[in-house]
Amino acid sequence: VGRGFTRYMDPAEDQEKVAGELAERLQSPVLTDIQIDWGGLDVSELSPGPLPDLFAGQSLRIQGRYGRPGRYEVKVRGRVQGRPATLPLQIELPETSTQGEAVPILWARSLIGDLMHQLTTGRHLFRGEDVNADTLKQRITELGLNFALVTKWTAFVAVSEKIYNPSPIDTPTVPVPVAQVKGTTALAYGEPAMPITAGNVFSGGSTPEPDAIPGFIVIALLLAGFLIQYRLRTGFIK
């Protein structure tokens, strides 16, 4: 239980076709009940765990930490069509490597995913009775801080060390093209935004000053008097 895989479907895909491919793949796993015999290799904090079954067209990546560099023989065990199978592998683990700088980050991200899964599932399924939620949260937070990864309890703010626009008003406005969504027209995006300059920073309507309000009242009264006299002369008011 829990050794399957996830298939995300695009809304534009054919649902029946995707469901058929998914059912066909689930019926023919390549290797099940996978176990790794690490031999003399000292490993810790492996991910993922538990190991999922391997299906056609997929790959299985196991990430972890090792204590001593060197050459080791690792055996991958499992079942192929119900029969036991063993695949021996020779691996060379260097003491330091300049080509695998991203591997620790990938390992930390994968381990965070496993720990979050343990946190949101029942204790009796994937974690022992001595592992509580606070311990998992603390470990997830440590991984996020040590490897600069965003988690549920860590967040990062990028702060520029150099000011590139000391005077935003004098900064020229450059139009940036935006990819148009398929099936829509230019009317869906509205009018282009006006450049921000010293003359049009405020886009709202103006409010008259208090000393100008009496002048507006006088003008309104004169217009009202003129309208009444006009209607008396024309006979509209009796």
PDB file of C-alpha atoms in Angstrom:
ATOM      1  CA  VAL A   1       0.000   0.000   0.000  1.00  0.00           C
ATOM      2  CA  GLY A   2       1.309   3.470  -0.862  1.00  0.00           C
ATOM      3  CA  ARG A   3       3.950   2.388  -3.398  1.00  0.00           C
ATOM      4  CA  GLY A   4       2.231   3.727  -6.500  1.00  0.00           C
ATOM      5  CA  PHE A   5       2.856   6.945  -8.394  1.00  0.00           C
ATOM      6  CA  THR A   6       1.119  10.204  -9.217  1.00  0.00           C
ATOM      7  CA  ARG A   7       0.034  11.331 -12.670  1.00  0.00           C
ATOM      8  CA  TYR A   8      -1.000  14.967 -13.140  1.00  0.00           C
ATOM      9  CA  MET A   9      -3.324  15.603 -16.081  1.00  0.00           C
ATOM     10  CA  ASP A  10      -3.516  18.786 -18.101  1.00  0.00           C
ATOM     11  CA  PRO A  11      -7.092  20.058 -18.620  1.00  0.00           C
ATOM     12  CA  ALA A  12      -6.505  19.998 -22.380  1.00  0.00           C
ATOM     13  CA  GLU A  13      -5.602  16.284 -22.401  1.00  0.00           C
ATOM     14  CA  ASP A  14      -7.970  13.510 -23.398  1.00  0.00           C
ATOM     15  CA  GLN A  15      -9.323  12.111 -20.118  1.00  0.00           C
ATOM     16  CA  GLU A  16     -10.126   8.658 -21.469  1.00  0.00           C
ATOM     17  CA  LYS A  17      -6.696   8.323 -23.056  1.00  0.00           C
ATOM     18  CA  VAL A  18      -4.893   9.360 -19.873  1.00  0.00           C
ATOM     19  CA  ALA A  19      -7.004   6.997 -17.750  1.00  0.00           C
ATOM     20  CA  GLY A  20      -6.280   4.128 -20.142  1.00  0.00           C
ATOM     21  CA  GLU A  21      -2.534   4.761 -20.099  1.00  0.00           C
ATOM     22  CA  LEU A  22      -2.571   5.001 -16.314  1.00  0.00           C
ATOM     23  CA  ALA A  23      -4.455   1.724 -15.899  1.00  0.00           C
ATOM     24  CA  GLU A  24      -2.154  -0.046 -18.359  1.00  0.00           C
ATOM     25  CA  ARG A  25       0.976   1.150 -16.560  1.00  0.00           C
ATOM     26  CA  LEU A  26      -0.351   0.148 -13.143  1.00  0.00           C
ATOM     27  CA  GLN A  27      -1.029  -3.379 -14.371  1.00  0.00           C
ATOM     28  CA  SER A  28       2.566  -3.957 -15.476  1.00  0.00           C
ATOM     29  CA  PRO A  29       5.117  -2.884 -12.845  1.00  0.00           C
ATOM     30  CA  VAL A  30       8.742  -3.550 -13.747  1.00  0.00           C
ATOM     31  CA  LEU A  31      10.031  -4.093 -10.202  1.00  0.00           C
ATOM     32  CA  THR A  32       8.046  -4.363  -6.964  1.00  0.00           C
ATOM     33  CA  ASP A  33       8.908  -4.706  -3.262  1.00  0.00           C
ATOM     34  CA  ILE A  34      12.176  -2.878  -3.837  1.00  0.00           C
ATOM     35  CA  GLN A  35      14.860  -3.053  -1.167  1.00  0.00           C
ATOM     36  CA  ILE A  36      18.438  -1.767  -1.170  1.00  0.00           C
ATOM     37  CA  ASP A  37      21.283  -3.773   0.351  1.00  0.00           C
ATOM     38  CA  TRP A  38      23.959  -1.168   1.019  1.00  0.00           C
ATOM     39  CA  GLY A  39      26.566  -3.709   2.076  1.00  0.00           C
ATOM     40  CA  GLY A  40      29.424  -1.971   3.891  1.00  0.00           C
ATOM     41  CA  LEU A  41      28.278   1.502   2.921  1.00  0.00           C
ATOM     42  CA  ASP A  42      27.205   3.657   5.859  1.00  0.00           C
ATOM     43  CA  VAL A  43      24.135   5.649   4.773  1.00  0.00           C
ATOM     44  CA  SER A  44      21.609   7.778   6.636  1.00  0.00           C
ATOM     45  CA  GLU A  45      18.483   9.876   6.030  1.00  0.00           C
ATOM     46  CA  LEU A  46      17.474   8.122   2.836  1.00  0.00           C
ATOM     47  CA  SER A  47      14.744   9.513   0.626  1.00  0.00           C
ATOM     48  CA  PRO A  48      12.197   8.525  -0.527  1.00  0.00           C
ATOM     49  CA  GLY A  49      10.896   6.166   2.042  1.00  0.00           C
ATOM     50  CA  PRO A  50       9.277   3.733   1.705  1.00  0.00           C
ATOM     51  CA  LEU A  51      10.568   2.935  -1.766  1.00  0.00           C
ATOM     52  CA  PRO A  52       7.830   2.941  -4.422  1.00  0.00           C
ATOM     53  CA  ASP A  53       7.385   0.261  -7.061  1.00  0.00           C
ATOM     54  CA  LEU A  54       9.044   0.869 -10.409  1.00  0.00           C
ATOM     55  CA  PHE A  55       6.818   1.084 -13.481  1.00  0.00           C
ATOM     56  CA  ALA A  56       7.636   1.207 -17.187  1.00  0.00           C
ATOM     57  CA  GLY A  57       8.971   4.558 -18.344  1.00  0.00           C
ATOM     58  CA  GLN A  58       9.885   5.672 -14.835  1.00  0.00           C
ATOM     59  CA  SER A  59      13.091   6.016 -12.857  1.00  0.00           C
ATOM     60  CA  LEU A  60      13.736   5.616  -9.152  1.00  0.00           C
ATOM     61  CA  ARG A  61      16.079   8.080  -7.468  1.00  0.00           C
ATOM     62  CA  ILE A  62      17.277   7.280  -3.974  1.00  0.00           C
ATOM     63  CA  GLN A  63      19.076  10.059  -2.154  1.00  0.00           C
ATOM     64  CA  GLY A  64      20.882   9.990   1.156  1.00  0.00           C
ATOM     65  CA  ARG A  65      24.053  10.804   3.048  1.00  0.00           C
ATOM     66  CA  TYR A  66      27.114   8.555   3.232  1.00  0.00           C
ATOM     67  CA  GLY A  67      29.824   8.585   5.856  1.00  0.00           C
ATOM     68  CA  ARG A  68      32.936   7.264   4.116  1.00  0.00           C
ATOM     69  CA  PRO A  69      34.007   7.712   0.488  1.00  0.00           C
ATOM     70  CA  GLY A  70      35.204   4.765  -1.570  1.00  0.00           C
ATOM     71  CA  ARG A  71      34.047   2.024  -3.905  1.00  0.00           C
ATOM     72  CA  TYR A  72      31.137  -0.132  -2.801  1.00  0.00           C
ATOM     73  CA  GLU A  73      28.826  -2.813  -4.126  1.00  0.00           C
ATOM     74  CA  VAL A  74      25.150  -2.093  -3.676  1.00  0.00           C
ATOM     75  CA  LYS A  75      22.459  -4.657  -4.429  1.00  0.00           C
ATOM     76  CA  VAL A  76      18.962  -3.729  -5.547  1.00  0.00           C
ATOM     77  CA  ARG A  77      16.470  -6.441  -4.666  1.00  0.00           C
ATOM     78  CA  GLY A  78      12.851  -6.802  -5.663  1.00  0.00           C
ATOM     79  CA  ARG A  79      10.340  -8.900  -7.573  1.00  0.00           C
ATOM     80  CA  VAL A  80       9.876  -9.131 -11.328  1.00  0.00           C
ATOM     81  CA  GLN A  81       6.504 -10.668 -12.211  1.00  0.00           C
ATOM     82  CA  GLY A  82       6.373 -12.177  -8.739  1.00  0.00           C
ATOM     83  CA  ARG A  83       9.840 -13.758  -8.865  1.00  0.00           C
ATOM     84  CA  PRO A  84      12.799 -12.547  -6.753  1.00  0.00           C
ATOM     85  CA  ALA A  85      15.432 -10.541  -8.622  1.00  0.00           C
ATOM     86  CA  THR A  86      18.754  -8.974  -7.616  1.00  0.00           C
ATOM     87  CA  LEU A  87      20.697  -6.277  -9.444  1.00  0.00           C
ATOM     88  CA  PRO A  88      24.275  -5.669  -8.202  1.00  0.00           C
ATOM     89  CA  LEU A  89      25.721  -2.196  -8.758  1.00  0.00           C
ATOM     90  CA  GLN A  90      29.254  -0.862  -8.351  1.00  0.00           C
ATOM     91  CA  ILE A  91      29.341   2.746  -7.155  1.00  0.00           C
ATOM     92  CA  GLU A  92      32.232   5.130  -6.554  1.00  0.00           C
ATOM     93  CA  LEU A  93      31.673   7.778  -3.888  1.00  0.00           C
ATOM     94  CA  PRO A  94      34.223  10.623  -3.825  1.00  0.00           C
ATOM     95  CA  GLU A  95      35.292  12.490  -0.729  1.00  0.00           C
ATOM     96  CA  THR A  96      34.484  15.826  -2.361  1.00  0.00           C
ATOM     97  CA  SER A  97      32.929  16.705  -5.701  1.00  0.00           C
ATOM     98  CA  THR A  98      32.630  19.946  -7.659  1.00  0.00           C
ATOM     99  CA  GLN A  99      30.140  18.497 -10.156  1.00  0.00           C
ATOM    100  CA  GLY A 100      27.413  17.644  -7.675  1.00  0.00           C
ATOM    101  CA  GLU A 101      26.769  20.967  -5.985  1.00  0.00           C
ATOM    102  CA  ALA A 102      23.018  20.646  -6.537  1.00  0.00           C
ATOM    103  CA  VAL A 103      22.783  17.129  -5.060  1.00  0.00           C
ATOM    104  CA  PRO A 104      22.585  18.257  -1.396  1.00  0.00           C
ATOM    105  CA  ILE A 105      19.768  20.659  -2.250  1.00  0.00           C
ATOM    106  CA  LEU A 106      17.863  17.954  -4.123  1.00  0.00           C
ATOM    107  CA  TRP A 107      18.347  15.589  -1.193  1.00  0.00           C
ATOM    108  CA  ALA A 108      17.138  18.180   1.313  1.00  0.00           C
ATOM    109  CA  ARG A 109      14.059  19.005  -0.786  1.00  0.00           C
ATOM    110  CA  SER A 110      13.183  15.325  -1.150  1.00  0.00           C
ATOM    111  CA  LEU A 111      13.687  14.699   2.567  1.00  0.00           C
ATOM    112  CA  ILE A 112      11.475  17.665   3.439  1.00  0.00           C
ATOM    113  CA  GLY A 113       8.750  16.140   1.279  1.00  0.00           C
ATOM    114  CA  ASP A 114       9.049  12.829   3.134  1.00  0.00           C
ATOM    115  CA  LEU A 115       8.957  14.516   6.532  1.00  0.00           C
ATOM    116  CA  MET A 116       5.899  16.558   5.553  1.00  0.00           C
ATOM    117  CA  HIS A 117       4.208  13.353   4.419  1.00  0.00           C
ATOM    118  CA  GLN A 118       4.961  11.763   7.779  1.00  0.00           C
ATOM    119  CA  LEU A 119       3.625  14.831   9.548  1.00  0.00           C
ATOM    120  CA  THR A 120       0.288  14.741   7.742  1.00  0.00           C
ATOM    121  CA  THR A 121      -0.287  10.966   7.952  1.00  0.00           C
ATOM    122  CA  GLY A 122      -0.972   8.659  10.838  1.00  0.00           C
ATOM    123  CA  ARG A 123       1.863   7.971  13.244  1.00  0.00           C
ATOM    124  CA  HIS A 124       1.358   4.218  12.983  1.00  0.00           C
ATOM    125  CA  LEU A 125       1.922   4.244   9.205  1.00  0.00           C
ATOM    126  CA  PHE A 126       5.293   5.869   8.536  1.00  0.00           C
ATOM    127  CA  ARG A 127       6.828   6.954  11.847  1.00  0.00           C
ATOM    128  CA  GLY A 128       7.496   5.386  15.189  1.00  0.00           C
ATOM    129  CA  GLU A 129       5.795   6.209  18.427  1.00  0.00           C
ATOM    130  CA  ASP A 130       8.870   8.120  19.643  1.00  0.00           C
ATOM    131  CA  VAL A 131       8.766  10.573  16.704  1.00  0.00           C
ATOM    132  CA  ASN A 132       6.329  13.379  17.444  1.00  0.00           C
ATOM    133  CA  ALA A 133       5.141  16.292  15.350  1.00  0.00           C
ATOM    134  CA  ASP A 134       7.433  18.815  17.055  1.00  0.00           C
ATOM    135  CA  THR A 135      10.497  16.754  16.158  1.00  0.00           C
ATOM    136  CA  LEU A 136       9.451  16.618  12.514  1.00  0.00           C
ATOM    137  CA  LYS A 137       8.759  20.363  12.406  1.00  0.00           C
ATOM    138  CA  GLN A 138      12.157  21.105  13.916  1.00  0.00           C
ATOM    139  CA  ARG A 139      13.957  18.909  11.380  1.00  0.00           C
ATOM    140  CA  ILE A 140      12.045  20.449   8.464  1.00  0.00           C
ATOM    141  CA  THR A 141      12.906  23.933   9.702  1.00  0.00           C
ATOM    142  CA  GLU A 142      16.593  23.017  10.037  1.00  0.00           C
ATOM    143  CA  LEU A 143      16.717  21.680   6.487  1.00  0.00           C
ATOM    144  CA  GLY A 144      15.002  24.788   5.161  1.00  0.00           C
ATOM    145  CA  LEU A 145      17.436  27.126   6.904  1.00  0.00           C
ATOM    146  CA  ASN A 146      20.585  25.118   6.159  1.00  0.00           C
ATOM    147  CA  PHE A 147      19.831  24.681   2.453  1.00  0.00           C
ATOM    148  CA  ALA A 148      17.910  27.936   1.822  1.00  0.00           C
ATOM    149  CA  LEU A 149      14.653  26.169   0.969  1.00  0.00           C
ATOM    150  CA  VAL A 150      11.171  27.534   1.508  1.00  0.00           C
ATOM    151  CA  THR A 151       9.095  25.309   3.784  1.00  0.00           C
ATOM    152  CA  LYS A 152       5.943  25.712   5.821  1.00  0.00           C
ATOM    153  CA  TRP A 153       7.989  27.274   8.618  1.00  0.00           C
ATOM    154  CA  THR A 154      10.728  29.075   6.691  1.00  0.00           C
ATOM    155  CA  ALA A 155      10.618  32.008   4.299  1.00  0.00           C
ATOM    156  CA  PHE A 156      13.264  34.150   2.647  1.00  0.00           C
ATOM    157  CA  VAL A 157      13.353  37.738   1.445  1.00  0.00           C
ATOM    158  CA  ALA A 158      15.773  38.770  -1.300  1.00  0.00           C
ATOM    159  CA  VAL A 159      17.350  42.154  -0.565  1.00  0.00           C
ATOM    160  CA  SER A 160      19.357  43.897  -3.259  1.00  0.00           C
ATOM    161  CA  GLU A 161      22.725  45.244  -2.134  1.00  0.00           C
ATOM    162  CA  LYS A 162      22.769  47.885  -4.867  1.00  0.00           C
ATOM    163  CA  ILE A 163      20.192  50.567  -5.692  1.00  0.00           C
ATOM    164  CA  TYR A 164      19.480  50.421  -9.424  1.00  0.00           C
ATOM    165  CA  ASN A 165      16.824  53.180  -9.600  1.00  0.00           C
ATOM    166  CA  PRO A 166      17.696  55.974  -7.162  1.00  0.00           C
ATOM    167  CA  SER A 167      15.145  58.259  -8.869  1.00  0.00           C
ATOM    168  CA  PRO A 168      12.080  56.224  -9.936  1.00  0.00           C
ATOM    169  CA  ILE A 169      10.404  59.269 -11.546  1.00  0.00           C
ATOM    170  CA  ASP A 170      13.331  59.737 -13.936  1.00  0.00           C
ATOM    171  CA  THR A 171      13.500  56.038 -14.797  1.00  0.00           C
ATOM    172  CA  PRO A 172      12.356  55.498 -18.402  1.00  0.00           C
ATOM    173  CA  THR A 173       9.318  53.326 -18.968  1.00  0.00           C
ATOM    174  CA  VAL A 174      10.019  50.318 -21.161  1.00  0.00           C
ATOM    175  CA  PRO A 175       7.100  48.239 -22.491  1.00  0.00           C
ATOM    176  CA  VAL A 176       7.497  44.538 -21.730  1.00  0.00           C
ATOM    177  CA  PRO A 177       5.760  42.058 -24.055  1.00  0.00           C
ATOM    178  CA  VAL A 178       3.507  39.532 -22.342  1.00  0.00           C
ATOM    179  CA  ALA A 179       2.593  36.164 -23.808  1.00  0.00           C
ATOM    180  CA  GLN A 180      -1.055  36.150 -24.844  1.00  0.00           C
ATOM    181  CA  VAL A 181      -3.231  33.315 -23.620  1.00  0.00           C
ATOM    182  CA  LYS A 182      -4.385  31.082 -26.438  1.00  0.00           C
ATOM    183  CA  GLY A 183      -7.973  31.738 -27.464  1.00  0.00           C
ATOM    184  CA  THR A 184      -8.149  35.317 -26.174  1.00  0.00           C
ATOM    185  CA  THR A 185      -7.992  38.639 -27.963  1.00  0.00           C
ATOM    186  CA  ALA A 186      -6.219  41.877 -27.161  1.00  0.00           C
ATOM    187  CA  LEU A 187      -9.468  43.220 -25.651  1.00  0.00           C
ATOM    188  CA  ALA A 188      -9.002  40.876 -22.692  1.00  0.00           C
ATOM    189  CA  TYR A 189      -5.902  42.756 -21.559  1.00  0.00           C
ATOM    190  CA  GLY A 190      -7.361  46.263 -21.419  1.00  0.00           C
ATOM    191  CA  GLU A 191      -5.604  49.495 -22.230  1.00  0.00           C
ATOM    192  CA  PRO A 192      -1.843  49.755 -21.745  1.00  0.00           C
ATOM    193  CA  ALA A 193      -0.720  51.375 -18.518  1.00  0.00           C
ATOM    194  CA  MET A 194       0.421  55.001 -18.651  1.00  0.00           C
ATOM    195  CA  PRO A 195       4.036  55.699 -17.746  1.00  0.00           C
ATOM    196  CA  ILE A 196       4.577  57.144 -14.289  1.00  0.00           C
ATOM    197  CA  THR A 197       6.006  60.645 -14.518  1.00  0.00           C
ATOM    198  CA  ALA A 198       6.104  63.680 -12.280  1.00  0.00           C
ATOM    199  CA  GLY A 199       2.965  65.042 -13.937  1.00  0.00           C
ATOM    200  CA  ASN A 200       0.684  62.032 -13.638  1.00  0.00           C
ATOM    201  CA  VAL A 201       1.665  60.317 -10.412  1.00  0.00           C
ATOM    202  CA  PHE A 202      -1.833  61.017  -9.029  1.00  0.00           C
ATOM    203  CA  SER A 203      -4.581  59.598 -11.239  1.00  0.00           C
ATOM    204  CA  GLY A 204      -7.650  60.473  -9.125  1.00  0.00           C
ATOM    205  CA  GLY A 205     -10.053  63.382  -9.568  1.00  0.00           C
ATOM    206  CA  SER A 206      -9.362  66.817  -8.080  1.00  0.00           C
ATOM    207  CA  THR A 207     -11.271  68.280  -5.120  1.00  0.00           C
ATOM    208  CA  PRO A 208     -11.888  72.058  -5.073  1.00  0.00           C
ATOM    209  CA  GLU A 209     -10.280  74.141  -2.379  1.00  0.00           C
ATOM    210  CA  PRO A 210     -12.618  75.353   0.437  1.00  0.00           C
ATOM    211  CA  ASP A 211     -12.394  79.024  -0.657  1.00  0.00           C
ATOM    212  CA  ALA A 212     -13.607  78.097  -4.177  1.00  0.00           C
ATOM    213  CA  ILE A 213     -16.839  76.460  -2.990  1.00  0.00           C
ATOM    214  CA  PRO A 214     -18.760  79.784  -2.375  1.00  0.00           C
ATOM    215  CA  GLY A 215     -17.955  80.836  -5.952  1.00  0.00           C
ATOM    216  CA  PHE A 216     -19.570  77.661  -7.290  1.00  0.00           C
ATOM    217  CA  ILE A 217     -22.673  78.343  -5.164  1.00  0.00           C
ATOM    218  CA  VAL A 218     -23.021  81.890  -6.562  1.00  0.00           C
ATOM    219  CA  ILE A 219     -22.738  80.614 -10.129  1.00  0.00           C
ATOM    220  CA  ALA A 220     -25.397  77.972  -9.433  1.00  0.00           C
ATOM    221  CA  LEU A 221     -27.799  80.610  -8.026  1.00  0.00           C
ATOM    222  CA  LEU A 222     -27.301  82.902 -11.044  1.00  0.00           C
ATOM    223  CA  LEU A 223     -28.036  80.014 -13.405  1.00  0.00           C
ATOM    224  CA  ALA A 224     -31.174  79.148 -11.434  1.00  0.00           C
ATOM    225  CA  GLY A 225     -32.396  82.790 -11.570  1.00  0.00           C
ATOM    226  CA  PHE A 226     -31.748  82.984 -15.297  1.00  0.00           C
ATOM    227  CA  LEU A 227     -33.706  79.767 -15.862  1.00  0.00           C
ATOM    228  CA  ILE A 228     -36.710  81.085 -13.863  1.00  0.00           C
ATOM    229  CA  GLN A 229     -36.816  84.380 -15.814  1.00  0.00           C
ATOM    230  CA  TYR A 230     -36.598  82.481 -19.109  1.00  0.00           C
ATOM    231  CA  ARG A 231     -39.543  80.266 -18.208  1.00  0.00           C
ATOM    232  CA  LEU A 232     -41.635  83.315 -17.114  1.00  0.00           C
ATOM    233  CA  ARG A 233     -41.061  85.014 -20.465  1.00  0.00           C
ATOM    234  CA  THR A 234     -41.884  81.920 -22.456  1.00  0.00           C
ATOM    235  CA  GLY A 235     -44.985  81.041 -20.454  1.00  0.00           C
ATOM    236  CA  PHE A 236     -43.760  77.758 -19.010  1.00  0.00           C
ATOM    237  CA  ILE A 237     -44.338  79.028 -15.442  1.00  0.00           C
ATOM    238  CA  LYS A 238     -47.859  80.222 -14.575  1.00  0.00           C
TER     239      LYS A 238
END
